[in-house]
CSV table of C-alpha atoms in Angstrom, one decimal:
chain,number,residue,atom,x,y,z
A,1,MET,CA,24.6,36.3,-14.2
A,2,ARG,CA,23.6,34.3,-11.2
A,3,ASN,CA,24.8,35.1,-7.7
A,4,ARG,CA,26.5,31.8,-6.6
A,5,ALA,CA,26.5,33.2,-3.0
A,6,ASP,CA,22.7,33.1,-3.0
A,7,PRO,CA,21.7,29.6,-1.7
A,8,ALA,CA,18.3,29.7,-3.6
A,9,GLY,CA,20.1,30.5,-6.8
A,10,GLU,CA,22.7,27.9,-6.1
A,11,GLU,CA,20.2,25.0,-6.3
A,12,GLU,CA,18.6,26.3,-9.5
A,13,HIS,CA,22.0,26.7,-11.1
A,14,ALA,CA,22.9,23.2,-10.1
A,15,LEU,CA,19.8,21.8,-11.8
A,16,LEU,CA,20.4,23.8,-14.9
A,17,LEU,CA,23.9,22.3,-15.0
A,18,ALA,CA,22.5,18.9,-14.4
A,19,ALA,CA,20.1,19.3,-17.2
A,20,GLY,CA,23.1,19.9,-19.4
A,21,GLY,CA,24.6,16.5,-18.5
A,22,ASP,CA,26.7,17.8,-15.4
A,23,ARG,CA,26.3,14.8,-13.2
A,24,ALA,CA,28.5,16.4,-10.5
A,25,ALA,CA,26.2,19.3,-10.2
A,26,PHE,CA,23.3,17.1,-9.7
A,27,GLY,CA,25.4,15.2,-7.0
A,28,SER,CA,25.9,18.5,-5.1
A,29,PHE,CA,22.3,19.3,-5.3
A,30,TYR,CA,21.4,15.7,-4.0
A,31,ARG,CA,23.9,16.0,-1.1
A,32,ARG,CA,22.3,19.3,0.0
A,33,GLN,CA,18.7,18.1,-0.2
A,34,ASN,CA,18.7,14.4,0.5
A,35,ALA,CA,18.4,14.6,4.4
A,36,GLY,CA,15.6,17.0,4.1
A,37,VAL,CA,13.7,14.7,1.7
A,38,VAL,CA,14.1,11.7,4.0
A,39,GLY,CA,12.8,13.8,6.9
A,40,PHE,CA,9.8,15.0,4.7
A,41,PHE,CA,8.8,11.4,4.1
A,42,TYR,CA,9.6,10.0,7.6
A,43,ARG,CA,7.4,12.6,9.2
A,44,ARG,CA,4.5,11.7,7.0
A,45,THR,CA,4.9,7.9,6.9
A,46,ALA,CA,6.5,7.1,10.3
A,47,CYS,CA,8.3,4.2,8.6
A,48,PRO,CA,12.0,4.5,7.7
A,49,TYR,CA,11.8,1.8,5.0
A,50,VAL,CA,9.1,3.6,3.1
A,51,ALA,CA,10.9,7.0,3.8
A,52,ALA,CA,14.0,5.6,2.1
A,53,ASP,CA,12.2,4.0,-0.8
A,54,LEU,CA,10.2,7.2,-1.4
A,55,THR,CA,13.5,9.3,-1.2
A,56,ALA,CA,15.2,7.0,-3.7
A,57,GLU,CA,12.3,7.2,-6.2
A,58,THR,CA,12.1,11.0,-5.8
A,59,PHE,CA,15.7,11.6,-6.6
A,60,ALA,CA,15.5,9.1,-9.4
A,61,GLU,CA,12.5,11.0,-10.8
A,62,ALA,CA,14.4,14.3,-10.3
A,63,LEU,CA,17.4,13.0,-12.2
A,64,ALA,CA,15.6,11.4,-15.0
A,65,GLY,CA,13.3,14.6,-15.5
A,66,VAL,CA,15.9,17.2,-14.6
A,67,ARG,CA,15.6,18.7,-18.1
A,68,ARG,CA,11.9,19.6,-17.3
A,69,PHE,CA,13.1,21.9,-14.5
A,70,SER,CA,12.5,25.5,-15.4
A,71,PRO,CA,13.6,28.2,-12.9
A,72,GLY,CA,10.9,30.5,-14.4
A,73,ARG,CA,8.3,28.2,-12.8
A,74,GLY,CA,9.5,28.0,-9.3
A,75,SER,CA,12.5,27.3,-7.1
A,76,ALA,CA,14.7,24.1,-7.5
A,77,LYS,CA,13.5,23.1,-4.0
A,78,ALA,CA,9.9,23.6,-4.7
A,79,TRP,CA,10.3,21.5,-7.9
A,80,LEU,CA,12.0,18.7,-5.9
A,81,TYR,CA,9.4,18.7,-3.1
A,82,GLY,CA,6.7,18.7,-5.9
A,83,ILE,CA,8.1,15.4,-7.0
A,84,ALA,CA,8.2,14.3,-3.5
A,85,GLY,CA,4.6,15.3,-2.7
A,86,ASN,CA,3.4,13.4,-5.8
A,87,GLN,CA,5.3,10.3,-4.8
A,88,TYR,CA,3.8,10.5,-1.3
A,89,LYS,CA,0.3,10.9,-2.6
A,90,GLN,CA,0.9,7.9,-5.0
A,91,TRP,CA,2.1,5.9,-2.0
A,92,LEU,CA,-1.1,6.8,0.0
A,93,ARG,CA,-3.3,6.1,-3.0
A,94,ARG,CA,-1.6,2.7,-4.2
A,95,GLY,CA,-0.3,1.5,-0.9
A,96,ARG,CA,3.0,0.8,-2.4
A,97,VAL,CA,6.1,3.0,-3.3
A,98,ALA,CA,6.3,3.4,-7.1
A,99,SER,CA,9.6,2.2,-8.7
A,100,ARG,CA,9.3,3.3,-12.3
A,101,ALA,CA,11.9,6.0,-12.1
A,102,ARG,CA,14.4,3.9,-10.4
A,103,SER,CA,13.8,1.0,-13.0
A,104,ARG,CA,14.1,3.6,-15.8
A,105,ILE,CA,17.5,4.8,-14.7
A,106,GLY,CA,18.8,1.3,-13.5
A,107,LEU,CA,18.9,1.9,-9.8
A,108,GLU,CA,19.3,-1.1,-7.6
A,109,PRO,CA,17.2,-1.6,-4.3
A,110,ILE,CA,19.1,-0.3,-1.2
A,111,SER,CA,18.7,-2.3,1.9
A,112,LEU,CA,18.8,-0.4,5.3
A,113,THR,CA,21.2,-1.1,8.0
A,114,SER,CA,20.4,-0.7,11.7
A,115,ASP,CA,22.6,2.4,11.6
A,116,ASP,CA,20.4,3.8,8.9
A,117,LEU,CA,17.2,2.9,10.8
A,118,GLU,CA,18.6,4.6,13.9
A,119,ARG,CA,19.6,7.8,12.0
A,120,ILE,CA,16.4,8.2,10.1
A,121,GLU,CA,14.4,7.7,13.2
A,122,ALA,CA,16.6,10.4,14.9
A,123,LEU,CA,15.5,13.0,12.2
A,124,VAL,CA,12.0,13.3,13.7
A,125,ASP,CA,10.8,13.3,17.2
A,126,PHE,CA,7.4,11.6,17.3
A,127,ARG,CA,6.9,11.9,21.0
A,128,PRO,CA,4.7,15.1,20.9
A,129,VAL,CA,2.6,13.3,18.2
A,130,GLN,CA,2.1,10.2,20.3
A,131,ALA,CA,1.2,12.4,23.2
A,132,ALA,CA,-1.4,14.3,21.2
A,133,VAL,CA,-2.8,11.0,19.8
A,134,THR,CA,-3.0,9.5,23.3
A,135,GLN,CA,-4.9,12.6,24.6
A,136,ALA,CA,-7.2,12.5,21.5
A,137,MET,CA,-8.0,8.9,22.1
A,138,LEU,CA,-8.8,9.7,25.7
A,139,ASP,CA,-11.2,12.4,24.7
A,140,LEU,CA,-13.1,10.1,22.5
A,141,SER,CA,-16.3,8.6,23.9
A,142,PRO,CA,-15.7,5.0,25.3
A,143,VAL,CA,-17.9,3.5,22.5
A,144,LEU,CA,-16.0,5.3,19.7
A,145,ARG,CA,-12.7,4.6,21.3
A,146,GLU,CA,-13.3,1.0,21.6
A,147,ALA,CA,-14.5,0.9,17.9
A,148,VAL,CA,-11.3,2.6,16.8
A,149,VAL,CA,-9.0,0.3,19.0
A,150,LEU,CA,-10.7,-2.9,17.6
A,151,ARG,CA,-10.5,-1.8,14.0
A,152,ILE,CA,-7.2,0.2,13.8
A,153,ALA,CA,-5.0,-1.0,16.7
A,154,ASN,CA,-6.2,-4.6,16.6
A,155,ASP,CA,-6.8,-4.6,12.9
A,156,LEU,CA,-10.0,-6.7,13.3
A,157,PRO,CA,-12.4,-7.0,10.2
A,158,TYR,CA,-15.6,-5.0,10.7
A,159,GLU,CA,-17.5,-8.3,11.3
A,160,GLU,CA,-15.4,-9.0,14.3
A,161,VAL,CA,-15.6,-5.4,15.6
A,162,ALA,CA,-19.4,-5.6,15.2
A,163,ALA,CA,-19.4,-8.9,17.2
A,164,HIS,CA,-17.3,-7.2,20.1
A,165,LEU,CA,-19.5,-4.2,20.2
A,166,GLY,CA,-22.8,-6.0,19.9
A,167,CYS,CA,-24.0,-4.1,16.9
A,168,THR,CA,-24.4,-4.3,13.1
A,169,VAL,CA,-21.5,-4.2,10.8
A,170,GLY,CA,-22.9,-1.0,9.4
A,171,ALA,CA,-23.1,0.5,12.9
A,172,ALA,CA,-19.5,-0.6,13.5
A,173,ARG,CA,-18.3,1.2,10.4
A,174,VAL,CA,-20.0,4.3,11.3
A,175,ARG,CA,-18.4,4.2,14.8
A,176,VAL,CA,-14.9,3.7,13.4
A,177,SER,CA,-15.5,6.3,11.0
A,178,ARG,CA,-16.8,8.9,13.4
A,179,GLY,CA,-14.0,8.1,15.8
A,180,LEU,CA,-11.3,8.6,13.3
A,181,ALA,CA,-13.1,11.9,12.2
A,182,ARG,CA,-13.0,13.1,15.7
A,183,LEU,CA,-9.3,12.0,16.1
A,184,GLN,CA,-8.4,13.9,12.9
A,185,SER,CA,-10.3,17.1,14.1
A,186,ALA,CA,-8.5,16.8,17.4
A,187,MET,CA,-5.1,16.5,15.9
A,188,GLU,CA,-5.7,19.4,13.4
A,189,ALA,CA,-6.9,21.6,16.2
A,190,GLY,CA,-4.1,20.7,18.4
B,1,MET,CA,24.2,15.7,6.1
B,2,THR,CA,24.8,12.7,3.8
B,3,ASP,CA,27.6,11.4,6.2
B,4,GLU,CA,25.0,10.9,8.8
B,5,ILE,CA,22.7,8.4,7.1
B,6,PRO,CA,24.7,5.7,5.3
B,7,PHE,CA,22.2,4.6,2.7
B,8,LEU,CA,22.1,8.1,1.3
B,9,ASP,CA,25.7,7.8,0.4
B,10,LYS,CA,25.0,4.6,-1.4
B,11,LEU,CA,22.0,6.1,-3.2
B,12,GLY,CA,24.1,9.1,-4.2
B,13,ASP,CA,26.7,6.7,-5.8
B,14,GLN,CA,23.9,4.9,-7.7
B,15,LEU,CA,22.6,8.3,-8.9
B,16,ALA,CA,26.1,9.4,-10.0
B,17,HIS,CA,26.4,6.2,-12.3
B,18,ALA,CA,22.7,6.0,-13.3
B,19,ARG,CA,21.9,5.7,-17.0
B,20,VAL,CA,19.8,8.8,-17.7
B,21,PRO,CA,17.8,8.5,-20.9
B,22,PRO,CA,18.6,10.9,-23.6
B,23,ALA,CA,16.2,13.8,-24.4
B,24,ARG,CA,13.2,12.5,-26.3
B,25,LYS,CA,12.1,15.6,-28.2
B,26,ARG,CA,12.2,14.0,-31.7
B,27,ARG,CA,10.8,10.7,-30.5
B,28,LEU,CA,8.0,12.5,-28.8
B,29,ALA,CA,7.1,14.5,-32.0
B,30,ALA,CA,7.1,11.1,-33.9
B,31,GLY,CA,5.1,9.6,-31.0
B,32,ALA,CA,2.7,12.5,-31.1
B,33,VAL,CA,2.1,11.8,-34.8
B,34,LEU,CA,1.6,8.2,-34.2
B,35,ALA,CA,-0.8,8.8,-31.4
B,36,VAL,CA,-2.9,11.2,-33.5
B,37,ALA,CA,-3.0,8.5,-36.2
B,38,ILE,CA,-4.0,5.7,-33.7
B,39,VAL,CA,-6.8,8.0,-32.2
B,40,ALA,CA,-8.2,9.0,-35.7
B,41,ALA,CA,-8.1,5.3,-36.6
B,42,SER,CA,-9.9,4.3,-33.4
B,43,LEU,CA,-12.5,7.0,-33.9
B,44,ALA,CA,-13.0,5.7,-37.6
B,45,VAL,CA,-13.5,2.1,-36.3
B,46,GLN,CA,-15.8,3.1,-33.5
B,47,THR,CA,-18.1,4.8,-36.0
B,48,MET,CA,-18.3,1.7,-37.9
B,49,ARG,CA,-19.3,-0.8,-35.3
B,50,PRO,CA,-20.5,-1.0,-31.7
B,51,GLU,CA,-18.1,-0.3,-29.0
B,52,PRO,CA,-16.2,-3.5,-28.1
B,53,ALA,CA,-16.3,-4.8,-24.5
B,54,SER,CA,-12.9,-4.5,-22.7
B,55,ALA,CA,-11.2,-7.9,-22.6
B,56,GLY,CA,-11.6,-9.4,-19.2
B,57,VAL,CA,-14.6,-7.3,-18.2
B,58,ASP,CA,-18.1,-8.2,-19.0
B,59,VAL,CA,-20.5,-5.2,-18.9
B,60,THR,CA,-24.2,-5.5,-19.4
B,61,ARG,CA,-27.0,-2.9,-19.1
B,62,ARG,CA,-30.5,-3.9,-18.0
B,63,ASN,CA,-33.5,-2.2,-16.6
B,64,GLY,CA,-31.5,1.0,-15.8
B,65,GLN,CA,-28.8,-1.0,-14.1
B,66,ILE,CA,-25.1,-1.5,-15.0
B,67,GLU,CA,-23.7,-4.9,-14.3
B,68,LEU,CA,-20.0,-5.4,-14.2
B,69,ARG,CA,-18.2,-8.7,-13.9
B,70,LEU,CA,-14.5,-9.6,-14.0
B,71,VAL,CA,-14.1,-12.6,-16.2
B,72,ASP,CA,-10.4,-12.8,-16.4
B,73,ARG,CA,-8.0,-13.1,-13.5
B,74,GLU,CA,-5.3,-11.1,-15.2
B,75,THR,CA,-7.5,-8.0,-15.9
B,76,ASP,CA,-5.6,-4.9,-14.6
B,77,ALA,CA,-7.1,-1.8,-13.0
B,78,ASP,CA,-6.7,0.5,-16.1
B,79,VAL,CA,-8.8,-2.0,-18.1
B,80,ILE,CA,-11.5,-2.1,-15.6
B,81,GLU,CA,-11.5,1.6,-15.0
B,82,ASP,CA,-11.7,2.2,-18.8
B,83,ALA,CA,-14.8,-0.3,-19.0
B,84,ILE,CA,-16.4,1.7,-16.1
B,85,ARG,CA,-15.7,5.1,-17.6
B,86,ARG,CA,-17.0,4.1,-21.0
B,87,ASN,CA,-20.3,3.3,-19.2
B,88,GLY,CA,-20.6,6.8,-17.7
B,89,LEU,CA,-19.5,5.8,-14.0
B,90,ARG,CA,-16.9,7.6,-12.0
B,91,LEU,CA,-15.8,4.6,-9.8
B,92,GLN,CA,-12.0,4.4,-9.3
B,93,VAL,CA,-10.1,1.1,-9.4
B,94,GLU,CA,-6.8,0.5,-7.7
B,95,GLU,CA,-4.7,-2.8,-7.7
B,96,VAL,CA,-3.5,-4.2,-4.5
B,97,PRO,CA,-1.3,-7.2,-3.7
B,98,VAL,CA,-3.2,-10.2,-2.6
B,99,PRO,CA,-2.8,-14.0,-2.2
B,100,ASP,CA,-3.1,-16.1,-5.3
B,101,GLY,CA,-6.7,-17.1,-4.7
B,102,LEU,CA,-7.9,-13.5,-4.8
B,103,VAL,CA,-6.0,-12.3,-7.9
B,104,GLY,CA,-8.5,-10.9,-10.4
B,105,ARG,CA,-11.3,-10.3,-7.9
B,106,PHE,CA,-12.5,-7.2,-6.2
B,107,VAL,CA,-11.3,-7.6,-2.6
B,108,THR,CA,-12.6,-4.4,-0.9
B,109,PHE,CA,-13.8,-1.0,-1.5
B,110,ALA,CA,-13.6,2.5,0.0
B,111,ALA,CA,-16.5,4.8,0.1
B,112,SER,CA,-16.7,8.4,1.2
B,113,THR,CA,-19.6,7.2,3.4
B,114,ASN,CA,-21.0,3.7,4.0
B,115,LEU,CA,-21.4,1.5,1.2
B,116,PRO,CA,-24.0,3.1,-0.9
B,117,PRO,CA,-27.1,0.8,-0.8
B,118,GLU,CA,-27.4,1.1,-4.8
B,119,LEU,CA,-24.0,-0.7,-5.2
B,120,ARG,CA,-24.8,-4.4,-5.0
B,121,LEU,CA,-21.8,-6.8,-4.9
B,122,LEU,CA,-21.9,-9.9,-7.1
B,123,GLY,CA,-20.2,-13.2,-6.7
B,124,THR,CA,-19.3,-12.7,-3.1
B,125,GLU,CA,-17.3,-15.5,-1.3
B,126,GLY,CA,-16.5,-16.2,2.4
B,127,ASN,CA,-13.3,-14.1,2.2
B,128,GLN,CA,-15.5,-11.0,1.3
B,129,SER,CA,-14.1,-10.7,-2.2
B,130,PHE,CA,-16.4,-10.2,-5.1
B,131,ARG,CA,-16.3,-10.9,-8.8
B,132,GLY,CA,-18.5,-7.8,-9.9
B,133,PHE,CA,-21.2,-5.4,-9.0
B,134,THR,CA,-24.4,-3.7,-10.2
B,135,VAL,CA,-25.2,0.0,-9.9
B,136,PRO,CA,-27.9,2.2,-11.3
B,137,GLU,CA,-26.9,3.9,-14.5
B,138,ARG,CA,-27.0,7.4,-12.7
B,139,PHE,CA,-24.8,6.1,-9.8
B,140,GLU,CA,-22.7,9.2,-8.5
B,141,SER,CA,-21.3,8.2,-5.1
B,142,SER,CA,-17.5,8.2,-4.9
B,143,VAL,CA,-16.2,4.7,-4.4
B,144,THR,CA,-12.8,3.1,-5.0
B,145,LEU,CA,-12.8,-0.5,-5.8
B,146,TYR,CA,-9.6,-2.5,-5.0
B,147,VAL,CA,-8.8,-5.5,-7.4
B,148,GLY,CA,-6.4,-8.1,-6.5
B,149,ARG,CA,-3.1,-8.5,-8.4
B,150,PRO,CA,-0.2,-11.0,-7.6
B,151,ALA,CA,2.1,-9.9,-4.8
B,152,LYS,CA,5.8,-9.4,-5.4
B,153,GLN,CA,8.1,-11.4,-3.2
B,154,ASP,CA,8.7,-8.6,-0.8
B,155,GLU,CA,5.3,-7.3,-0.6
B,156,LEU,CA,2.8,-7.9,2.1
B,157,TYR,CA,-0.9,-8.8,1.1
B,158,GLN,CA,-3.5,-6.0,1.4
B,159,VAL,CA,-6.0,-8.7,2.3
B,160,PRO,CA,-4.6,-11.6,4.3
B,161,VAL,CA,-6.2,-15.1,4.0
B,162,SER,CA,-6.1,-18.2,6.2
B,163,ALA,CA,-2.7,-20.0,5.7
B,164,PHE,CA,-4.8,-23.2,5.6
B,165,GLU,CA,-6.7,-22.2,2.5
B,166,ARG,CA,-6.0,-23.8,-0.8
B,167,GLY,CA,-2.8,-22.7,-2.4
B,168,GLU,CA,-1.4,-21.4,1.0
B,169,PRO,CA,1.6,-22.7,2.8
B,170,LEU,CA,-0.2,-24.5,5.6
B,171,ARG,CA,-2.8,-26.2,3.4
B,172,CYS,CA,-2.9,-29.9,4.2
B,173,SER,CA,-0.3,-29.5,6.9
B,174,GLY,CA,-2.5,-30.9,9.5
B,175,LEU,CA,-1.2,-28.1,12.0
B,176,PHE,CA,-4.6,-26.6,12.8
B,177,ARG,CA,-5.0,-26.8,16.6
B,178,ALA,CA,-1.6,-28.7,16.8
B,179,ARG,CA,0.7,-28.3,19.7
B,180,VAL,CA,3.4,-25.8,19.2
B,181,GLY,CA,6.1,-28.3,20.0
B,182,ALA,CA,4.9,-30.7,17.4
B,183,ALA,CA,4.4,-28.0,14.8
B,184,LEU,CA,7.9,-26.5,15.0
B,185,PRO,CA,9.8,-29.2,13.2
B,186,LYS,CA,7.2,-29.1,10.3
B,187,LEU,CA,7.4,-25.3,10.1
B,188,SER,CA,11.1,-25.2,10.1
B,189,GLU,CA,11.2,-27.7,7.1
B,190,ASP,CA,9.1,-25.5,5.0
B,191,ASP,CA,10.5,-22.5,3.2
B,192,VAL,CA,8.1,-20.1,5.0
B,193,GLN,CA,8.8,-17.2,7.3
B,194,VAL,CA,6.8,-17.6,10.3
B,195,ARG,CA,5.9,-14.8,12.8
B,196,TRP,CA,4.4,-15.9,16.1
B,197,GLN,CA,1.7,-14.2,18.0
B,198,THR,CA,-0.3,-14.8,21.2
B,199,TYR,CA,-2.8,-12.7,23.2
B,200,THR,CA,-2.1,-11.3,26.6
B,201,ASP,CA,-4.6,-11.7,29.3
B,202,ALA,CA,-5.9,-8.2,28.4
B,203,GLY,CA,-6.7,-9.4,24.9
B,204,ALA,CA,-4.0,-7.5,23.0
B,205,SER,CA,-2.0,-9.3,20.5
B,206,ARG,CA,1.7,-9.9,21.4
B,207,GLU,CA,4.6,-10.9,19.1
B,208,LEU,CA,6.8,-13.7,20.1
B,209,THR,CA,10.3,-14.5,19.1
B,210,PRO,CA,11.2,-18.0,17.7
B,211,ARG,CA,13.2,-18.6,20.9
B,212,GLN,CA,10.3,-17.8,23.1
B,213,VAL,CA,7.9,-20.4,21.3
B,214,ARG,CA,10.5,-23.1,21.9
B,215,GLN,CA,10.3,-22.5,25.6
B,216,GLN,CA,7.5,-23.0,28.3
B,217,PRO,CA,4.7,-22.0,28.4
B,218,PHE,CA,4.4,-21.4,24.7
B,219,VAL,CA,5.8,-24.5,23.4
B,220,ASP,CA,2.7,-26.3,24.9
B,221,TYR,CA,0.2,-23.8,23.4
B,222,LEU,CA,-2.0,-24.8,20.3
B,223,LEU,CA,-2.1,-23.2,16.9
B,224,ALA,CA,-5.4,-21.3,17.1
B,225,ASP,CA,-5.1,-19.6,13.6
B,226,ALA,CA,-2.6,-18.7,10.8
B,227,ASP,CA,-2.8,-16.1,8.1
B,228,SER,CA,-0.8,-15.7,5.0
B,229,VAL,CA,0.2,-12.1,5.1
B,230,GLY,CA,2.8,-12.2,2.2
B,231,PRO,CA,4.2,-14.7,-0.3
B,232,ASP,CA,5.7,-17.4,2.1
B,233,VAL,CA,5.1,-15.2,5.2
B,234,VAL,CA,2.7,-16.7,7.8
B,235,VAL,CA,1.5,-15.2,11.1
B,236,VAL,CA,0.7,-18.1,13.4
B,237,LEU,CA,-1.4,-17.3,16.4
B,238,ILE,CA,-1.0,-19.5,19.3
B,239,THR,CA,-3.0,-19.8,22.5
B,240,ALA,CA,-3.1,-21.9,25.6
B,241,ASP,CA,-6.4,-23.7,24.6
B,242,GLY,CA,-6.3,-23.4,20.8
B,243,THR,CA,-9.0,-20.8,20.8
B,244,VAL,CA,-9.1,-17.1,20.0
B,245,PRO,CA,-10.5,-14.4,22.4
B,246,PHE,CA,-13.2,-13.4,20.0
B,247,PRO,CA,-16.9,-14.6,19.6
B,248,THR,CA,-16.1,-16.1,16.2
B,249,GLN,CA,-13.6,-18.9,16.1
B,250,PRO,CA,-11.6,-19.7,13.0
B,251,SER,CA,-13.2,-22.5,11.0
B,252,PRO,CA,-11.2,-25.7,10.7
B,253,PRO,CA,-9.6,-26.2,7.3
B,254,GLN,CA,-11.4,-27.9,4.4
B,255,PRO,CA,-10.3,-31.6,4.4
B,256,CYS,CA,-7.6,-32.4,1.9
């Protein structure tokens, strides 16, 4: 018999009950995990709207597929964050949040209030990240920094970046690519 | 924790009343039998006649090159990717929301390095979209092609276009280089969401509120450019003299 005092076992138990049709058990699982999932997405997307959408799709997918959960293959939390990770990758790849699971179980879109936005933003403190990005940008050579600013911050097409830099479009692409690669290395090292 | 973020309570309520589909074991079993039958039938058909071209995609092989052209605006990414794979290539295809004029065209690409020189774009237009491409039969670079699909009402376009182009909200509006004060009544008549931008002296873009553009000095600025960034969402760029601080100025709209 499961030890209900064990928090890890409690989540698996809740999902097994939910798989048998106990909607209240899924509700308890949802309430314990939802803020963590919002934070997971907000840390990665830095956008409260996307984080909220991804959270809704993740829990919709979890509810629709709860019968697939098997405690023998990992914890409930790992299963949930596996779904979350897949949603996040799909968002990166396709540039939009999937809505298939929400449509399948009939969830309506949820609009966020200013209160929601404030509270989601309070989940993660991005100031250290901003400081690290600023420092990494300052560490770039002026040529690469300008290329990155023109393309990423000013969102200019490569043709205009090239015109600004006085180089070919191909060279502009290389500079932006190298600048981003160095930023990535600096962020990973830091 | 739920009490802290109101939308999570609403989501929880919806989940509590969601209609969860019943278990599908039997259906899956029946579906598996059906799938096997379909695959068997397809294999039988393929042994009897040449491989049919995917609808909406025209693929030809010539002199060691594979040429792929989109011939139907409504071809989706799976069909294109299927046609690509059938010809032994490993290119990825993703759909992205675009303005109507770019639906059914490749709008951009992403490669792990620069655009491989063996990949040649076909049917390119001024907006950098293209209708197809040729690659050598043994092309092995990793490239993702993005094909345009209609945007949903709340989506932003992956590739903005001039708001003065055919099919876009400011086409034939006569507002290119118009004074902001003169453009405001026209823009407020239309069912278009307008976002205003200008440039600071340092060359950085700056958002303006509708209230700000009604006041000096912005009300006397000129419309330098406008982009459609989503269905009925237009970013209007205004500057003091109607030019943009880049070497290349926006082209005047085509005559109506």
